[in-house]
Amino acid sequence: MKNIYILAGALFLSTGLMAQNKDTKEADKLYDRLEYVDAAKAYSKLVEKGKADGYIYKQLGDSYFNVFNTKEAVTWYAKAVETQQDAETHFRYAQMLKAEGNTKAADAQMEQFAKMQPNDARAKAFKNNPNYLAQLKNQSKQYEAVKSDVSSDKADFGAVLTNNNEVFFASARNTARRESGMDDQPYLDLYKATRNADGTLSQATEVTELNTKWHDGPAAITSDGTAMYYGSESFNESEFQKDKAKKLKFGQIYLYKATKAEGDKWGNSKPLPFNSKEYSVRNPSISKDGKTLYFSSDMPGGLGGEDIWKVSVDGDTYGTPENLGANVNTEANESFPSIQDDNILFFSSNGRQGFGGYDTFKYNTNTNEKASNLGAPVNSQKDDFAFSYNLQKNVGYFSSNRDGNDDIFQANAVCGVDGTVVVKDAESGKLLSGASVTLVNNKGIEKGNQVSNEMGETKFGMDCEQVYNFNASRSGYENGTASMEKSQNGPKTIVVSLTPIKPIITEREVILQAIYFEYDKSNITAQGAEELDKLVRVMNEHPNMVIDAKSHTDSRGSDNYNLRLSDRRAKSTVQYIISKGIAKNRITGSGMGETQP
């Protein structure tokens, strides 16, 4: 991805725990200039000369991270984390591992990140839901994705469709332009194509009147087609920061507004008043009424490296930018906001739980609910970003480097249903965790299987206009099933109630399912409590019943040890029954050890 439109720039990135030195001076200078390809070559030469350390390995990992060369990033991050590193390095390593499909190793790095930054929202999300990836894969498909014919062999991204069927996007396809040292591709320009009646896009042409010798784009067009907001560089205004020691100039990305001049041409381009050489503002999107401009920025007051912001617009007057807060932003990076006409905001994030790299999320600005992942196929293991959707034309576009290059894809909405299956005890209403739930379509084909969480829930994505069955099973319960009839878009909740297997009552015994204890322990487990609750119900139904609970062990350990252990377990059982309101003169307990295995 064109990280100059995603990250805050090398000047503001952490430098790890090991320091620069005279050997790394030239490589560091290239890195600071965002020339990541050449920086990686320079650091690699130091490795070849035997001068590598944790700092150099980290810089190599970061260089490849910034150009999304996941394979090389993984190689060097692996060496870096053999030394002491900051938490963010472990997070980035996890991102690259996930993008390479190695989710197990990625989870291990996230565990380390969570230990180092337990209060970070990304760490909390991982600890609270470590199995998120399975849930994402099972959610309903919201869009079909097709690679657009406007893509080239260079970077193309940020496509937006206007109401008069024009598609504007940023592209590095002009090979006559000088190359960026960041990724060895030409500088970005703004391009325009026309969407035809059959959905194809005409030959793209440059928006020559707005393109400069610097990076330009992507853009946002007002609903009436008369004004454009777009990104370019602060060097246009001769504004930048100087690093005298390194003899470097650091520019920022500024937002500009242009208006329609004669015919199809744009003119009267002016920088927005909240631009600053201290930070970047970029990736604009304007609301349908033209009164709210959304953008991404690393300006002060944000939650992470880059956040989504909004600002009020009244003609050429702008309010004070507002951060969208924690329902959208994280301690990592959020970018490429796109506001839909119904006030649904799409954006990209590498800080929220996703498939890998940057994922696309949607956020309802009317309800302020927490942002949700768009799922596959819009999202993949790689970077997926710059999603926009034109409700009037019923078609959208997004960008992805899933094929190794930033390409533009078309998104076509499909009808999908997200179903939450809740498994309950049919008698007590208790939510049942650990239940196996299988989704079966109307042809009897299994479409997914999950285990219910502590809230008794599993989640499945389904197609509209289909009938589905949900089969649930759990130890100590009879199997249960529930159906979902044909349904339209939107979330659905399906309840599957499981009936407890009744204890068998004879003249001498009440036979329960086996009650298991943890090794070398006598405390009552959740599984044991469920079985003993059945005994409590039986005793309440038969008030004259008196029980002697017997506990047994296997043959491991000495005779005396096993006898003591089983006696403790029997006493725990007795105490549990009494705690449920059964008179203590109705329940006794004894341990049998291994005398009756």
Tab-separated table of C-alpha atoms in Angstrom, residues 84-452:
chain	number	residue	atom	x	y	z
A	84	GLN	CA	14.525	-6.857	23.689
A	85	GLN	CA	12.029	-4.871	21.607
A	86	ASP	CA	9.186	-2.484	22.235
A	87	ALA	CA	5.580	-3.684	22.286
A	88	GLU	CA	4.750	-2.166	18.892
A	89	THR	CA	7.374	-4.338	17.205
A	90	HIS	CA	5.619	-7.446	18.503
A	91	PHE	CA	2.303	-6.069	17.242
A	92	ARG	CA	3.718	-5.390	13.787
A	93	TYR	CA	5.321	-8.833	13.718
A	94	ALA	CA	1.915	-10.335	14.534
A	95	GLN	CA	0.333	-8.358	11.687
A	96	MET	CA	2.884	-9.637	9.185
A	97	LEU	CA	2.589	-13.229	10.404
A	98	LYS	CA	-1.181	-13.096	10.030
A	99	ALA	CA	-0.814	-11.636	6.533
A	100	GLU	CA	1.391	-14.634	5.736
A	101	GLY	CA	-1.304	-16.995	7.019
A	102	ASN	CA	0.581	-18.039	10.171
A	103	THR	CA	-2.161	-17.245	12.683
A	104	LYS	CA	-0.754	-19.461	15.451
A	105	ALA	CA	2.561	-17.606	15.504
A	106	ALA	CA	0.709	-14.290	15.149
A	107	ASP	CA	-1.332	-15.111	18.253
A	108	ALA	CA	1.868	-15.841	20.177
A	109	GLN	CA	3.188	-12.375	19.294
A	110	MET	CA	-0.131	-10.829	20.279
A	111	GLU	CA	0.150	-12.589	23.645
A	112	GLN	CA	3.546	-10.955	24.119
A	113	PHE	CA	2.163	-7.592	23.008
A	114	ALA	CA	-0.715	-7.949	25.490
A	115	LYS	CA	1.730	-8.673	28.326
A	116	MET	CA	3.692	-5.540	27.531
A	117	GLN	CA	0.669	-3.285	26.898
A	118	PRO	CA	-2.243	-4.807	28.867
A	119	ASN	CA	-4.263	-1.562	28.808
A	120	ASP	CA	-4.012	-1.126	25.036
A	121	ALA	CA	-7.419	-1.554	23.342
A	122	ARG	CA	-5.843	-3.939	20.823
A	123	ALA	CA	-4.510	-6.123	23.637
A	124	LYS	CA	-7.843	-6.121	25.440
A	125	ALA	CA	-9.715	-7.067	22.263
A	126	PHE	CA	-7.343	-9.990	21.683
A	127	LYS	CA	-7.560	-11.267	25.261
A	128	ASN	CA	-11.351	-10.949	25.309
A	129	ASN	CA	-11.851	-12.724	21.990
A	130	PRO	CA	-8.820	-14.770	20.877
A	131	ASN	CA	-10.991	-16.839	18.486
A	132	TYR	CA	-12.169	-13.798	16.527
A	133	LEU	CA	-10.781	-15.073	13.214
A	134	ALA	CA	-13.131	-18.067	13.116
A	135	GLN	CA	-16.050	-15.746	13.793
A	136	LEU	CA	-15.008	-13.379	11.012
A	137	LYS	CA	-14.758	-16.242	8.556
A	138	ASN	CA	-18.251	-17.410	9.484
A	139	GLN	CA	-20.048	-14.074	9.189
A	140	SER	CA	-22.331	-13.443	6.235
A	141	LYS	CA	-20.936	-12.231	2.930
A	142	GLN	CA	-22.047	-8.647	2.325
A	143	TYR	CA	-20.414	-8.050	-1.061
A	144	GLU	CA	-19.077	-9.840	-4.106
A	145	ALA	CA	-15.617	-8.625	-5.104
A	146	VAL	CA	-14.391	-8.396	-8.708
A	147	LYS	CA	-11.099	-6.913	-9.844
A	148	SER	CA	-11.766	-3.739	-11.826
A	149	ASP	CA	-10.551	-3.355	-15.387
A	150	VAL	CA	-9.170	0.091	-14.503
A	151	SER	CA	-6.304	-1.406	-12.474
A	152	SER	CA	-2.780	-1.210	-13.914
A	153	ASP	CA	0.547	-2.856	-13.128
A	154	LYS	CA	1.302	0.046	-10.741
A	155	ALA	CA	-0.429	1.156	-7.554
A	156	ASP	CA	-4.085	2.169	-8.043
A	157	PHE	CA	-6.349	2.959	-5.107
A	158	GLY	CA	-8.945	5.242	-3.540
A	159	ALA	CA	-11.603	4.958	-6.280
A	160	VAL	CA	-14.854	6.892	-5.731
A	161	LEU	CA	-17.877	6.862	-8.046
A	162	THR	CA	-19.738	10.150	-8.484
A	163	ASN	CA	-23.432	10.522	-9.243
A	164	ASN	CA	-22.629	11.392	-12.869
A	165	ASN	CA	-20.716	8.111	-13.378
A	166	GLU	CA	-17.184	9.463	-13.061
A	167	VAL	CA	-14.623	7.411	-11.110
A	168	PHE	CA	-11.726	9.329	-9.538
A	169	PHE	CA	-8.709	7.503	-8.086
A	170	ALA	CA	-4.994	7.833	-7.329
A	171	SER	CA	-2.487	5.975	-9.481
A	172	ALA	CA	1.270	5.557	-9.952
A	173	ARG	CA	0.853	4.405	-13.571
A	174	ASN	CA	2.596	7.431	-15.128
A	175	THR	CA	6.091	6.029	-15.674
A	176	ALA	CA	7.275	9.408	-16.952
A	177	ARG	CA	7.056	10.652	-13.352
A	178	ARG	CA	10.029	10.402	-11.035
A	179	GLU	CA	10.032	7.403	-8.744
A	180	SER	CA	9.333	7.559	-5.042
A	181	GLY	CA	12.153	6.195	-2.910
A	182	MET	CA	9.577	4.671	-0.624
A	183	ASP	CA	8.586	1.851	-2.982
A	184	ASP	CA	10.339	2.539	-6.309
A	185	GLN	CA	7.040	3.399	-8.009
A	186	PRO	CA	6.254	6.684	-9.777
A	187	TYR	CA	4.707	9.517	-7.794
A	188	LEU	CA	0.920	9.419	-7.507
A	189	ASP	CA	-1.423	11.368	-9.756
A	190	LEU	CA	-5.179	11.877	-9.819
A	191	TYR	CA	-6.983	9.990	-12.586
A	192	LYS	CA	-10.546	9.898	-13.865
A	193	ALA	CA	-12.470	7.192	-15.728
A	194	THR	CA	-16.098	6.942	-16.827
A	195	ARG	CA	-18.366	4.105	-15.697
A	196	ASN	CA	-20.247	2.630	-18.641
A	197	ALA	CA	-23.771	1.210	-18.659
A	198	ASP	CA	-22.404	-2.365	-18.544
A	199	GLY	CA	-20.312	-1.584	-15.450
A	200	THR	CA	-16.961	-1.394	-17.240
A	201	LEU	CA	-14.724	1.658	-16.868
A	202	SER	CA	-13.419	3.674	-19.776
A	203	GLN	CA	-9.773	4.463	-20.381
A	204	ALA	CA	-8.480	6.468	-17.394
A	205	THR	CA	-7.079	9.947	-18.007
A	206	GLU	CA	-5.064	12.279	-15.799
A	207	VAL	CA	-6.679	15.204	-13.991
A	208	THR	CA	-3.856	17.319	-15.345
A	209	GLU	CA	-5.122	20.639	-13.997
A	210	LEU	CA	-4.698	19.432	-10.394
A	211	ASN	CA	-1.693	17.121	-10.563
A	212	THR	CA	1.628	18.483	-9.296
A	213	LYS	CA	5.187	17.177	-9.228
A	214	TRP	CA	4.408	15.698	-5.796
A	215	HIS	CA	2.013	12.947	-4.702
A	216	ASP	CA	-1.615	13.812	-5.532
A	217	GLY	CA	-4.809	12.053	-4.470
A	218	PRO	CA	-7.018	10.350	-3.585
A	219	ALA	CA	-10.101	12.604	-3.867
A	220	ALA	CA	-13.704	13.087	-2.735
A	221	ILE	CA	-16.435	14.764	-4.811
A	222	THR	CA	-19.488	16.576	-3.438
A	223	SER	CA	-22.866	15.043	-4.318
A	224	ASP	CA	-23.653	17.873	-6.753
A	225	GLY	CA	-20.310	17.347	-8.504
A	226	THR	CA	-19.171	20.971	-8.152
A	227	ALA	CA	-16.379	20.650	-5.596
A	228	MET	CA	-13.496	18.254	-4.975
A	229	TYR	CA	-11.363	17.618	-1.892
A	230	TYR	CA	-8.047	15.903	-2.498
A	231	GLY	CA	-4.618	15.315	-0.997
A	232	SER	CA	-1.283	16.712	-2.128
A	233	GLU	CA	1.985	17.620	-0.429
A	234	SER	CA	2.910	20.584	1.744
A	235	PHE	CA	5.891	21.264	-0.519
A	236	ASN	CA	3.349	22.917	-2.850
A	237	GLU	CA	3.116	25.662	-0.215
A	238	SER	CA	6.863	25.627	0.519
A	239	GLU	CA	6.003	24.324	3.984
A	240	PHE	CA	8.020	21.563	5.641
A	241	GLN	CA	10.083	20.669	8.698
A	242	LYS	CA	13.870	20.707	8.687
A	243	ASP	CA	16.214	18.300	10.393
A	244	LYS	CA	19.494	20.183	10.261
A	245	ALA	CA	21.523	17.348	11.746
A	246	LYS	CA	20.394	14.950	9.020
A	247	LYS	CA	20.060	17.636	6.342
A	248	LEU	CA	16.504	16.509	5.614
A	249	LYS	CA	13.209	18.196	4.850
A	250	PHE	CA	10.022	16.504	5.978
A	251	GLY	CA	6.805	17.424	4.199
A	252	GLN	CA	3.237	16.526	5.110
A	253	ILE	CA	0.100	15.667	3.184
A	254	TYR	CA	-2.301	18.606	2.932
A	255	LEU	CA	-5.945	18.666	1.904
A	256	TYR	CA	-7.060	20.963	-0.903
A	257	LYS	CA	-10.442	22.037	-2.235
A	258	ALA	CA	-11.008	22.636	-5.946
A	259	THR	CA	-14.170	23.671	-7.777
A	260	LYS	CA	-15.491	23.007	-11.252
A	261	ALA	CA	-14.240	25.601	-13.712
A	262	GLU	CA	-15.097	25.572	-17.396
A	263	GLY	CA	-16.521	22.352	-18.832
A	264	ASP	CA	-14.952	19.306	-17.169
A	265	LYS	CA	-11.935	21.131	-15.789
A	266	TRP	CA	-11.143	21.813	-12.139
A	267	GLY	CA	-9.696	25.020	-10.791
A	268	ASN	CA	-9.498	27.494	-7.902
A	269	SER	CA	-7.571	24.958	-5.810
A	270	LYS	CA	-6.869	26.123	-2.250
A	271	PRO	CA	-5.328	24.437	0.813
A	272	LEU	CA	-7.655	23.921	3.771
A	273	PRO	CA	-7.055	26.116	6.845
A	274	PHE	CA	-6.396	23.269	9.284
A	275	ASN	CA	-3.418	21.911	7.332
A	276	SER	CA	-0.179	21.996	9.329
A	277	LYS	CA	3.470	21.257	8.688
A	278	GLU	CA	3.393	19.490	12.063
A	279	TYR	CA	1.099	16.673	10.847
A	280	SER	CA	-0.701	15.307	7.801
A	281	VAL	CA	-4.387	15.488	6.843
A	282	ARG	CA	-5.484	13.264	3.965
A	283	ASN	CA	-7.949	10.795	2.455
A	284	PRO	CA	-11.040	13.051	2.425
A	285	SER	CA	-14.735	12.142	2.200
A	286	ILE	CA	-17.607	14.633	2.153
A	287	SER	CA	-21.137	14.013	3.444
A	288	LYS	CA	-24.165	14.107	1.121
A	289	ASP	CA	-25.236	17.545	2.387
A	290	GLY	CA	-21.679	18.868	2.049
A	291	LYS	CA	-21.607	20.001	5.676
A	292	THR	CA	-19.221	17.416	7.178
A	293	LEU	CA	-15.781	16.531	5.867
A	294	TYR	CA	-14.183	13.296	7.095
A	295	PHE	CA	-10.441	12.722	6.816
A	296	SER	CA	-7.544	10.862	8.437
A	297	SER	CA	-4.729	12.543	10.334
A	298	ASP	CA	-1.946	12.046	12.848
A	299	MET	CA	-2.692	15.448	14.406
A	300	PRO	CA	-2.387	15.844	18.203
A	301	GLY	CA	-5.321	14.641	20.279
A	302	GLY	CA	-5.731	11.305	18.522
A	303	LEU	CA	-5.759	7.803	19.977
A	304	GLY	CA	-3.007	6.310	17.829
A	305	GLY	CA	-0.663	6.881	14.911
A	306	GLU	CA	-3.420	7.984	12.532
A	307	ASP	CA	-7.093	8.509	13.352
A	308	ILE	CA	-10.356	9.337	11.599
A	309	TRP	CA	-11.531	12.925	12.158
A	310	LYS	CA	-14.398	15.111	10.991
A	311	VAL	CA	-14.862	18.845	10.586
A	312	SER	CA	-17.912	21.001	9.896
A	313	VAL	CA	-18.069	22.790	6.540
A	314	ASP	CA	-19.952	25.994	5.718
A	315	GLY	CA	-18.908	27.099	2.256
A	316	ASP	CA	-15.212	27.926	2.652
A	317	THR	CA	-15.450	28.138	6.448
A	318	TYR	CA	-14.381	25.167	8.571
A	319	GLY	CA	-14.938	24.319	12.216
A	320	THR	CA	-12.542	22.649	14.649
A	321	PRO	CA	-11.636	19.052	13.721
A	322	GLU	CA	-13.202	16.409	15.995
A	323	ASN	CA	-11.813	12.945	16.662
A	324	LEU	CA	-14.347	10.143	16.088
A	325	GLY	CA	-13.306	8.404	19.309
A	326	ALA	CA	-12.724	4.845	20.444
A	327	ASN	CA	-15.704	3.317	18.600
A	328	VAL	CA	-13.680	3.943	15.445
A	329	ASN	CA	-10.064	4.710	16.341
A	330	THR	CA	-7.427	2.582	18.105
A	331	GLU	CA	-3.829	2.971	19.258
A	332	ALA	CA	-2.750	1.812	15.778
A	333	ASN	CA	-3.821	3.380	12.452
A	334	GLU	CA	-7.237	4.142	10.989
A	335	SER	CA	-7.479	5.736	7.563
A	336	PHE	CA	-9.443	6.102	4.301
A	337	PRO	CA	-12.814	7.213	5.683
A	338	SER	CA	-15.738	7.155	3.236
A	339	ILE	CA	-19.151	8.432	4.287
A	340	GLN	CA	-22.150	6.880	2.540
A	341	ASP	CA	-25.338	8.858	1.805
A	342	ASP	CA	-27.132	7.033	4.656
A	343	ASN	CA	-24.371	8.121	7.092
A	344	ILE	CA	-22.647	4.730	7.243
A	345	LEU	CA	-18.913	5.398	7.474
A	346	PHE	CA	-16.419	2.952	5.950
A	347	PHE	CA	-12.767	3.088	6.991
A	348	SER	CA	-9.630	0.946	7.148
A	349	SER	CA	-7.763	-0.132	10.269
A	350	ASN	CA	-4.786	-2.254	11.241
A	351	GLY	CA	-5.601	-1.937	14.943
A	352	ARG	CA	-8.927	-3.763	15.007
A	353	GLN	CA	-9.354	-7.517	14.840
A	354	GLY	CA	-9.231	-8.573	11.212
A	355	PHE	CA	-7.930	-11.048	8.668
A	356	GLY	CA	-4.500	-9.431	8.339
A	357	GLY	CA	-2.931	-6.110	7.335
A	358	TYR	CA	-5.509	-3.349	6.972
A	359	ASP	CA	-9.146	-4.445	7.027
A	360	THR	CA	-12.217	-2.436	6.048
A	361	PHE	CA	-14.823	-1.647	8.719
A	362	LYS	CA	-18.168	0.134	8.803
A	363	TYR	CA	-19.536	2.442	11.462
A	364	ASN	CA	-23.061	3.830	11.822
A	365	THR	CA	-22.634	7.506	12.675
A	366	ASN	CA	-26.350	7.724	13.575
A	367	THR	CA	-26.204	5.106	16.358
A	368	ASN	CA	-22.501	5.336	17.343
A	369	GLU	CA	-22.284	1.563	17.674
A	370	LYS	CA	-18.844	-0.012	17.693
A	371	ALA	CA	-17.397	-0.455	14.197
A	372	SER	CA	-17.769	-3.897	12.582
A	373	ASN	CA	-15.593	-5.804	10.115
A	374	LEU	CA	-16.965	-6.088	6.546
A	375	GLY	CA	-15.732	-9.675	6.328
A	376	ALA	CA	-14.613	-11.622	3.276
A	377	PRO	CA	-14.231	-11.230	0.344
A	378	VAL	CA	-13.729	-7.480	0.798
A	379	ASN	CA	-11.175	-8.257	3.495
A	380	SER	CA	-8.296	-10.682	3.079
A	381	GLN	CA	-4.961	-11.524	4.723
A	382	LYS	CA	-3.411	-8.528	2.964
A	383	ASP	CA	-4.154	-4.780	2.993
A	384	ASP	CA	-7.773	-3.971	2.099
A	385	PHE	CA	-8.675	-0.296	2.191
A	386	ALA	CA	-10.354	2.751	0.608
A	387	PHE	CA	-13.849	1.212	0.435
A	388	SER	CA	-16.527	3.523	-0.970
A	389	TYR	CA	-20.108	2.767	-1.977
A	390	ASN	CA	-22.513	4.790	-4.117
A	391	LEU	CA	-26.053	4.002	-2.948
A	392	GLN	CA	-27.615	5.745	-5.927
A	393	LYS	CA	-25.687	3.542	-8.388
A	394	ASN	CA	-25.706	0.521	-6.054
A	395	VAL	CA	-22.033	-0.241	-6.612
A	396	GLY	CA	-18.814	0.328	-4.697
A	397	TYR	CA	-15.050	0.160	-5.057
A	398	PHE	CA	-12.216	-0.759	-2.731
A	399	SER	CA	-8.481	-1.295	-2.965
A	400	SER	CA	-6.339	-4.285	-2.030
A	401	ASN	CA	-2.805	-5.593	-2.479
A	402	ARG	CA	-3.940	-9.230	-2.172
A	403	ASP	CA	-2.411	-9.952	-5.594
A	404	GLY	CA	0.892	-8.268	-4.736
A	405	ASN	CA	0.029	-4.790	-6.018
A	406	ASP	CA	-2.447	-2.088	-4.995
A	407	ASP	CA	-5.430	-2.768	-7.253
A	408	ILE	CA	-8.992	-1.481	-7.472
A	409	PHE	CA	-11.853	-3.935	-6.966
A	410	GLN	CA	-15.562	-3.498	-7.586
A	411	ALA	CA	-17.930	-4.361	-4.724
A	412	ASN	CA	-21.459	-5.571	-5.475
A	413	ALA	CA	-23.847	-5.906	-2.531
A	414	VAL	CA	-25.369	-9.331	-1.830
A	415	CYS	CA	-28.101	-10.371	0.575
A	416	GLY	CA	-26.645	-11.886	3.745
A	417	VAL	CA	-27.786	-12.680	7.266
A	418	ASP	CA	-25.635	-12.787	10.401
A	419	GLY	CA	-27.137	-15.290	12.799
A	420	THR	CA	-26.327	-15.496	16.504
A	421	VAL	CA	-27.160	-18.927	17.885
A	422	VAL	CA	-27.771	-18.954	21.642
A	423	VAL	CA	-27.667	-22.329	23.428
A	424	LYS	CA	-29.684	-22.576	26.650
A	425	ASP	CA	-30.696	-25.127	29.281
A	426	ALA	CA	-34.339	-25.866	28.449
A	427	GLU	CA	-35.340	-26.089	32.127
A	428	SER	CA	-33.296	-23.429	33.908
A	429	GLY	CA	-32.691	-21.057	31.001
A	430	LYS	CA	-28.986	-21.068	31.835
A	431	LEU	CA	-26.677	-20.096	28.951
A	432	LEU	CA	-24.560	-23.089	27.972
A	433	SER	CA	-20.939	-22.688	26.980
A	434	GLY	CA	-18.983	-25.502	25.335
A	435	ALA	CA	-21.877	-26.693	23.164
A	436	SER	CA	-21.066	-27.874	19.647
A	437	VAL	CA	-23.305	-26.098	17.106
A	438	THR	CA	-23.500	-27.216	13.466
A	439	LEU	CA	-25.072	-25.172	10.670
A	440	VAL	CA	-26.817	-27.255	7.986
A	441	ASN	CA	-28.472	-25.849	4.860
A	442	ASN	CA	-31.757	-27.029	3.340
A	443	LYS	CA	-29.887	-29.630	1.261
A	444	GLY	CA	-28.446	-31.240	4.379
A	445	ILE	CA	-24.932	-29.944	3.708
A	446	GLU	CA	-22.914	-28.865	6.736
A	447	LYS	CA	-21.872	-25.211	6.325
A	448	GLY	CA	-20.011	-24.651	9.579
A	449	ASN	CA	-19.363	-25.810	13.126
A	450	GLN	CA	-18.509	-23.775	16.217
A	451	VAL	CA	-18.377	-24.141	19.984
A	452	SER	CA	-20.502	-21.757	22.064
